[in-house]
Coordinates of C-alpha atoms and ligand atoms in Angstrom, one line a residue:
M1 CA -10.5 61.0 -11.7
N2 CA -8.7 63.7 -9.0
L3 CA -6.9 66.4 -10.2
H4 CA -4.5 69.0 -8.9
E5 CA -5.9 72.6 -7.6
Y6 CA -4.1 74.2 -10.9
Q7 CA -6.1 71.7 -13.2
G8 CA -9.4 72.0 -11.1
K9 CA -8.8 75.8 -11.3
E10 CA -8.3 75.7 -14.7
I11 CA -11.5 73.9 -15.5
L12 CA -13.2 76.7 -13.1
A13 CA -11.9 79.2 -14.6
S14 CA -13.0 77.8 -18.3
F15 CA -16.7 78.0 -17.0
G16 CA -16.8 81.4 -15.9
V17 CA -15.4 80.9 -12.2
A18 CA -12.8 84.0 -10.7
I19 CA -10.3 82.0 -9.1
Q20 CA -7.1 83.6 -7.1
K21 CA -4.8 82.9 -10.5
G22 CA -1.3 81.0 -10.6
I23 CA 0.8 79.3 -12.7
V24 CA 2.4 75.8 -11.8
A25 CA 6.0 75.4 -11.7
Q26 CA 8.1 72.3 -11.9
S27 CA 11.6 74.7 -10.3
A28 CA 12.5 77.9 -7.9
E29 CA 13.8 79.0 -11.3
E30 CA 10.2 78.6 -13.3
A31 CA 9.2 79.7 -9.7
V32 CA 10.5 83.3 -10.4
S33 CA 9.4 83.5 -13.7
A34 CA 5.4 82.9 -12.6
A35 CA 5.8 85.1 -9.7
K36 CA 6.8 87.5 -12.0
A37 CA 4.2 87.0 -14.6
L38 CA 1.9 86.8 -12.2
T39 CA 2.6 90.8 -10.6
E40 CA 2.9 91.8 -14.2
E41 CA -0.9 90.6 -14.8
T42 CA -2.2 91.3 -11.9
G43 CA 0.1 93.9 -10.1
T44 CA 0.5 91.8 -6.6
G45 CA 4.0 91.9 -5.0
W46 CA 3.5 89.2 -2.9
H47 CA 2.8 85.0 -4.0
V48 CA 1.7 81.8 -2.2
I49 CA 3.7 78.9 -3.1
K50 CA 1.5 75.8 -3.0
A51 CA 2.6 72.5 -3.0
Q52 CA 0.2 70.3 -6.3
I53 CA -0.5 66.9 -4.4
H54 CA -3.9 64.8 -4.0
A55 CA -4.5 65.3 -1.2
G56 CA -5.8 68.9 1.2
G57 CA -4.5 69.8 4.5
R58 CA -1.1 71.1 3.3
G59 CA -1.3 74.7 4.6
K60 CA -1.3 72.8 8.3
G61 CA 0.9 70.3 7.1
G62 CA 4.0 73.2 5.4
G63 CA 3.0 72.6 2.1
V64 CA 1.7 76.6 1.6
K65 CA 3.7 79.3 2.5
L66 CA 3.6 82.8 1.7
A67 CA 6.4 84.6 -0.2
K68 CA 6.5 88.4 0.1
N69 CA 9.3 89.0 -2.4
L70 CA 11.0 87.5 -5.0
D71 CA 14.0 85.3 -3.0
E72 CA 11.5 83.9 -1.0
V73 CA 9.6 83.0 -4.0
S74 CA 12.8 81.0 -4.9
S75 CA 13.5 79.4 -1.7
L76 CA 10.2 78.9 -1.0
A77 CA 10.0 77.2 -3.8
D78 CA 13.1 75.4 -3.8
Q79 CA 12.0 74.0 -0.1
I80 CA 8.5 73.0 -1.3
I81 CA 9.5 70.9 -4.4
G82 CA 11.1 67.7 -3.3
M83 CA 9.6 67.7 -0.2
Q84 CA 7.6 64.6 1.2
L85 CA 4.3 66.7 2.7
V86 CA 2.4 65.7 5.4
T87 CA -1.4 66.3 6.1
P88 CA -4.1 65.0 7.9
Q89 CA -5.5 63.4 4.3
T90 CA -1.6 62.2 3.1
P91 CA -0.3 58.4 4.5
P92 CA 1.3 59.0 7.7
E93 CA 5.1 58.7 5.2
G94 CA 3.5 61.3 3.5
K95 CA 3.4 62.3 -0.1
P96 CA 6.7 63.6 -2.5
V97 CA 5.5 67.3 -4.0
H98 CA 6.9 67.1 -8.0
Q99 CA 5.3 71.1 -8.4
V100 CA 4.3 74.1 -7.2
L101 CA 1.7 76.8 -8.0
V102 CA 3.1 79.9 -7.6
C103 CA 0.3 82.4 -7.1
E104 CA -0.9 86.1 -6.2
D105 CA -1.8 87.0 -3.0
V106 CA -5.2 87.8 -2.3
Y107 CA -5.3 88.5 1.4
Y108 CA -4.6 92.4 0.9
P109 CA -5.6 94.4 3.5
G110 CA -8.6 96.8 2.1
E111 CA -11.2 98.7 2.5
S112 CA -13.6 95.3 4.1
E113 CA -12.3 92.6 6.3
T114 CA -11.2 89.2 3.9
S115 CA -14.6 85.9 4.3
E116 CA -13.9 82.6 3.9
F117 CA -16.2 80.6 3.3
Y118 CA -17.0 76.6 2.4
I119 CA -19.0 75.8 -1.0
S120 CA -19.4 72.3 -2.5
V121 CA -21.1 70.7 -5.1
L122 CA -21.8 67.0 -4.6
L123 CA -24.3 64.7 -5.6
N124 CA -27.0 63.6 -2.7
R125 CA -27.6 59.8 -3.3
A126 CA -30.4 59.7 -1.0
T127 CA -32.3 62.2 -3.1
G128 CA -30.4 62.0 -6.0
R129 CA -29.9 65.5 -6.6
N130 CA -26.8 67.5 -7.1
M131 CA -26.6 69.7 -3.9
I132 CA -24.6 73.0 -2.8
M133 CA -23.2 72.3 0.4
Y134 CA -22.0 75.9 1.6
S135 CA -20.5 77.3 4.8
T136 CA -19.4 80.2 6.8
E137 CA -16.3 77.9 8.4
G138 CA -14.3 77.7 5.3
G139 CA -10.7 77.4 6.1
M140 CA -11.4 75.1 8.5
D141 CA -11.9 70.9 8.4
I142 CA -15.2 70.7 7.1
E143 CA -15.9 67.3 9.0
T144 CA -15.3 69.5 12.2
V145 CA -17.2 71.9 11.5
A146 CA -20.0 69.2 10.3
E147 CA -19.1 67.2 13.8
E148 CA -19.2 70.5 16.3
T149 CA -21.3 73.2 14.6
P150 CA -23.7 71.3 12.1
H151 CA -26.3 74.2 12.0
L152 CA -23.0 76.0 10.2
I153 CA -23.4 73.8 6.9
F154 CA -26.3 74.4 4.5
T155 CA -27.5 72.4 1.7
E156 CA -29.3 73.4 -1.4
E157 CA -30.4 71.1 -3.8
I158 CA -31.0 71.5 -7.6
D159 CA -34.4 70.0 -9.6
P160 CA -32.2 68.2 -12.2
A161 CA -34.9 68.9 -15.0
V162 CA -35.5 73.5 -14.3
G163 CA -31.3 73.5 -13.1
M164 CA -30.6 76.6 -10.4
M165 CA -32.8 79.1 -10.0
P166 CA -31.0 82.7 -9.3
F167 CA -33.1 82.3 -6.4
Q168 CA -31.7 79.9 -4.9
A169 CA -27.8 81.5 -5.9
R170 CA -29.1 84.9 -3.9
K171 CA -30.3 82.2 -1.1
V172 CA -27.2 81.3 -0.6
A173 CA -25.2 84.8 -0.9
F174 CA -27.8 85.8 2.1
N175 CA -27.0 83.0 3.8
L176 CA -23.6 83.3 4.0
G177 CA -24.1 86.8 5.5
L178 CA -22.7 88.8 2.1
S179 CA -24.7 92.4 0.9
G180 CA -23.6 95.0 -1.6
Q181 CA -20.8 94.4 -4.0
A182 CA -20.2 91.3 -2.5
F183 CA -23.2 89.7 -2.8
K184 CA -23.6 89.8 -6.3
E185 CA -20.7 88.6 -7.0
M186 CA -21.4 86.0 -5.0
T187 CA -24.7 84.7 -6.8
K188 CA -22.6 85.3 -10.1
F189 CA -19.9 82.2 -8.8
I190 CA -22.5 80.2 -7.6
T191 CA -24.2 80.1 -10.8
A192 CA -20.4 79.9 -12.9
L193 CA -20.0 76.9 -10.3
Y194 CA -23.5 75.4 -10.4
T195 CA -22.6 75.4 -14.5
A196 CA -18.8 74.4 -14.8
Y197 CA -20.0 71.5 -11.9
V198 CA -22.6 70.0 -14.4
N199 CA -20.9 70.6 -17.5
S200 CA -17.3 69.2 -16.5
D201 CA -19.3 66.3 -15.8
S202 CA -17.8 66.1 -11.9
S203 CA -18.5 64.0 -9.3
L204 CA -16.6 66.7 -6.6
F205 CA -16.4 70.0 -6.3
E206 CA -14.9 71.1 -3.1
I207 CA -13.8 75.0 -2.4
N208 CA -12.4 75.8 0.6
P209 CA -11.9 78.7 0.8
V210 CA -13.8 80.7 -0.8
L211 CA -12.5 83.6 0.1
K212 CA -14.3 87.1 0.0
T213 CA -11.4 90.2 -0.6
S214 CA -10.9 93.1 1.4
D215 CA -12.2 94.4 -2.2
N216 CA -15.1 93.0 -2.3
K217 CA -14.2 89.8 -5.0
I218 CA -15.7 86.6 -4.6
L219 CA -12.9 83.8 -5.0
A220 CA -12.1 80.3 -5.3
V221 CA -8.6 80.3 -3.4
D222 CA -8.5 76.1 -3.1
A223 CA -10.1 73.8 -5.7
K224 CA -10.6 69.8 -5.1
V225 CA -12.2 68.4 -8.4
S226 CA -13.1 64.8 -8.9
I227 CA -14.0 64.4 -12.4
D228 CA -16.7 60.9 -13.2
D229 CA -14.6 58.1 -14.8
N230 CA -18.1 57.0 -16.1
A231 CA -17.9 60.3 -18.5
L232 CA -14.2 60.5 -19.2
F233 CA -15.1 59.2 -22.9
R234 CA -17.1 62.5 -23.6
H235 CA -14.2 65.3 -22.4
K236 CA -11.2 63.6 -24.1
D237 CA -9.6 66.8 -23.2
Y238 CA -9.1 65.8 -19.5
L239 CA -7.7 62.3 -19.8
A240 CA -4.2 64.3 -20.2
L241 CA -5.0 66.1 -16.7
R242 CA -4.4 62.1 -14.9
D243 CA -1.2 61.5 -12.7
I244 CA -0.5 58.7 -12.5
R245 CA 2.4 59.7 -9.6
E246 CA -0.2 60.0 -7.3
E247 CA -2.8 56.7 -7.9
N248 CA -1.7 53.9 -5.5
P249 CA 0.4 51.7 -8.0
I250 CA -1.9 49.0 -7.2
E251 CA -4.5 50.2 -8.4
V252 CA -2.8 51.5 -10.9
E253 CA -1.8 48.2 -12.5
A254 CA -5.3 46.9 -11.6
G255 CA -6.9 48.6 -14.0
E256 CA -4.6 48.1 -16.6
V257 CA -4.9 44.6 -16.7
G258 CA -9.1 44.9 -16.2
L259 CA -9.6 44.3 -12.5
N260 CA -11.5 46.0 -9.7
Y261 CA -9.3 46.6 -7.1
V262 CA -9.4 49.6 -4.4
D263 CA -6.5 49.3 -1.8
L264 CA -7.7 49.6 2.0
D265 CA -5.5 50.2 5.0
G266 CA -6.1 46.1 6.9
N267 CA -5.1 42.8 6.4
V268 CA -6.6 40.1 4.9
G269 CA -6.6 40.9 1.0
C270 CA -9.4 39.6 -0.5
M271 CA -10.6 37.9 -3.7
V272 CA -13.8 37.8 -5.2
N273 CA -15.9 37.6 -8.0
G274 CA -19.1 40.3 -7.7
A275 CA -19.4 43.5 -6.4
G276 CA -22.3 42.5 -4.3
L277 CA -20.3 39.9 -2.2
A278 CA -16.9 41.6 -2.1
M279 CA -18.9 43.9 0.5
A280 CA -20.5 40.8 2.2
T281 CA -16.8 39.5 2.4
M282 CA -15.7 42.5 3.4
D283 CA -18.3 42.6 6.2
L284 CA -17.5 39.1 6.5
I285 CA -13.4 39.9 7.3
K286 CA -14.9 42.6 9.7
Q287 CA -17.1 40.8 12.3
A288 CA -14.3 37.5 12.3
G289 CA -12.2 40.2 13.6
G290 CA -10.2 41.0 11.0
D291 CA -9.9 44.5 8.7
P292 CA -9.9 43.5 4.5
A293 CA -6.7 45.1 2.9
N294 CA -8.1 45.4 -0.5
F295 CA -11.6 45.0 -2.1
L296 CA -11.0 43.3 -5.5
D297 CA -13.8 42.6 -8.5
V298 CA -12.3 39.8 -10.5
G299 CA -15.8 39.8 -11.9
G300 CA -17.5 37.2 -13.8
T301 CA -14.8 35.7 -16.1
A302 CA -12.3 34.6 -13.3
D303 CA -10.2 31.8 -15.5
A304 CA -7.3 30.9 -13.8
A305 CA -4.6 33.7 -15.9
R306 CA -7.1 36.0 -13.8
V307 CA -6.5 34.2 -10.6
E308 CA -3.5 34.3 -11.2
T309 CA -2.7 38.1 -11.4
A310 CA -4.9 39.0 -8.5
F311 CA -3.0 36.9 -5.5
R312 CA -0.2 38.6 -7.4
L313 CA -1.8 42.0 -6.9
I314 CA -2.5 41.0 -3.5
L315 CA 0.5 40.0 -2.2
K316 CA 1.9 43.1 -3.6
D317 CA 0.7 45.4 0.2
P318 CA 2.6 43.8 2.5
N319 CA 0.0 44.1 5.0
V320 CA -1.8 41.5 4.2
K321 CA -1.7 38.7 6.8
A322 CA -4.1 35.8 4.8
I323 CA -5.8 35.6 2.0
L324 CA -9.6 35.2 1.7
V325 CA -11.2 34.0 -1.6
N326 CA -14.8 33.7 -1.8
I327 CA -16.4 32.8 -4.7
F328 CA -20.3 31.9 -5.8
G329 CA -19.7 30.1 -9.0
G330 CA -22.6 31.6 -11.3
I331 CA -21.6 31.6 -14.5
V332 CA -18.2 30.8 -13.6
R333 CA -17.5 26.9 -12.5
C334 CA -15.5 26.8 -9.3
D335 CA -13.4 24.0 -10.4
R336 CA -11.7 26.4 -12.8
V337 CA -11.3 29.4 -10.3
A338 CA -9.9 26.4 -7.7
Q339 CA -7.4 24.9 -10.4
G340 CA -6.3 28.4 -10.8
I341 CA -5.5 28.9 -7.2
V342 CA -3.1 25.8 -7.2
D343 CA -1.9 27.5 -10.6
A344 CA -1.1 29.8 -8.9
Y345 CA 0.6 28.7 -6.4
K346 CA 3.4 26.3 -8.2
N347 CA 3.4 29.6 -10.3
L348 CA 3.7 32.0 -7.7
G349 CA 6.1 29.6 -5.2
D350 CA 8.0 31.3 -2.4
A351 CA 6.0 34.7 -3.3
I352 CA 2.8 33.4 -1.1
N353 CA 4.3 33.6 2.5
V354 CA 0.3 33.9 4.0
P355 CA -1.8 31.4 4.8
I356 CA -4.9 31.3 2.3
I357 CA -8.7 30.6 3.1
V358 CA -10.9 29.9 -0.3
R359 CA -14.7 29.6 -0.1
L360 CA -16.0 28.1 -3.3
Q361 CA -19.4 27.7 -3.4
G362 CA -22.2 26.9 -6.2
T363 CA -21.5 25.5 -10.0
N364 CA -19.0 22.5 -9.8
A365 CA -17.9 23.6 -5.6
D366 CA -17.0 20.0 -4.4
I367 CA -14.8 19.1 -6.9
A368 CA -13.6 22.2 -6.4
K369 CA -13.2 21.5 -2.8
E370 CA -11.7 18.2 -4.4
L371 CA -9.0 19.7 -6.1
I372 CA -7.6 21.8 -3.4
D373 CA -7.8 19.4 -0.7
S374 CA -5.6 17.0 -2.9
S375 CA -3.5 19.4 -3.9
G376 CA -1.2 19.1 -0.4
L377 CA -0.6 23.4 -0.5
N378 CA -1.3 25.4 2.3
V379 CA -4.2 26.3 1.6
L380 CA -7.7 26.4 3.7
S381 CA -11.2 25.6 1.8
A382 CA -14.2 26.3 3.8
T383 CA -18.1 26.5 1.9
A384 CA -19.9 28.2 4.9
F385 CA -19.8 31.9 5.1
Q386 CA -19.0 31.2 8.8
E387 CA -16.8 28.1 7.8
A388 CA -14.8 30.9 6.2
A389 CA -15.1 33.4 9.1
D390 CA -13.4 31.1 11.6
K391 CA -10.6 30.2 9.1
V392 CA -9.6 33.8 8.9
Q393 CA -9.6 34.7 12.6
E394 CA -7.5 31.3 13.5
A395 CA -5.2 32.8 10.2
I396 CA -4.4 36.1 11.8
G397 CA -4.7 35.0 15.5
Ligands
GDP1 P1 -5.2 73.3 2.0 O1 -4.7 73.4 3.5 O2 -4.8 71.9 1.4 O3 -6.7 73.4 1.9 O4 -4.7 74.2 0.4 P2 -5.4 75.6 0.6 O5 -5.4 76.0 -0.6 O6 -6.9 75.8 1.5 O7 -4.8 76.7 1.7 C1 -4.2 76.7 2.6 C2 -4.6 78.0 3.4 O8 -3.4 79.0 2.8 C3 -5.5 78.7 3.1 O9 -6.9 78.5 3.9 C4 -5.6 80.5 3.2 O10 -5.7 80.8 4.7 C5 -4.1 80.7 3.4 N1 -3.8 80.8 1.7 C6 -4.3 81.0 0.1 N2 -3.8 81.6 -0.6 C7 -3.6 82.7 -0.2 C8 -3.3 84.3 -0.4 O11 -3.4 83.9 -1.5 N3 -2.7 84.9 0.8 C9 -2.5 84.5 2.1 N4 -2.0 84.8 3.2 N5 -2.5 83.8 2.5 C10 -3.3 82.8 1.9
MN2 MN1 -8.6 74.6 1.4

């Protein structure tokens, strides 16, 4: 589950991670009250107005603006709330902004320069250990840093049995070129950050930038936090943080009926039973010159009703030019699935306006093929993998 910046920062703060302070606002009036409250609390005269959407690169897209007085707070909040924010990480049409985070300005001048760092915590799947990934190149697009100057990205792996050792926090602070007070602050920051990561059952923390202020504080200025869905039963209080407006509506609907659906950019819809077969099917579609429009695992209990629901979901994606059904009948019987397809066709009628290629293999595959071939519907059946690929290619041209 992905969180908004303001929610992520609240979780960080609850574990003692120092953050740039902010208050979320749904309107210009709320933004002004928030700014006043922040001035009272921190003494800041300047504020930053930050669009809250589930995507990064907001600064580049005009979703993060500095306000030097309350009039600017009001006008910038008014301008950002309700805008359709386009960033390198949003779909091309952008995402609507429903709320802003009004923050204290933390880039004030002082005794030393400010510096921005990149720090993330994530699981290294190759070693099965959590790691801290960090760089002096904060505030930049980390993918670009990884591509052009990979030597500027450091990693520190944590032994799960021992936890983070104090020397590891010091090593991070050292490699970030810090000394004196900032060094001490960074070791505290890293230690609290890792504790927060483990105890919140997160799957990703990405803090870009972490700021060293001109008076040597270390603060999280941004926060991308993803909570591991499988751990949400342990964090009932986090459930309320879900913002369905940020999620793909087809994925939300699929989740409600217990289907595993992931929306993708391609043009060939697929309906498969089993995650492994679904991955192989996506490869098959690629090889046939197409691009999968989705990942959909209908699971081991693919009966007629589920098949129909799955069709309805896939057809909601306007990019779909063909649908490939690839079912291996082990527990599920192929003839049942075939019947589901025939029923779905009858019930959905004109809604099915793209060719369907069906490959059914396994228990009762022959009966299934007969059912489909004799149905008189615009369904191409295949038994071999390659045959299915060829038919997909034909269908999408
Ligand atoms: P992102 O663009 O979605 O990654 O949003 P960030 O939270 O990282 O903010 C984008 C940029 O806004 C940061 O890299 C900073 O340069 C700038 N910014 C954030 N907070 C402040 C602030 O308090 N003062 C000033 N002057 N700039 C800020
Ligand atoms: Mn950022």
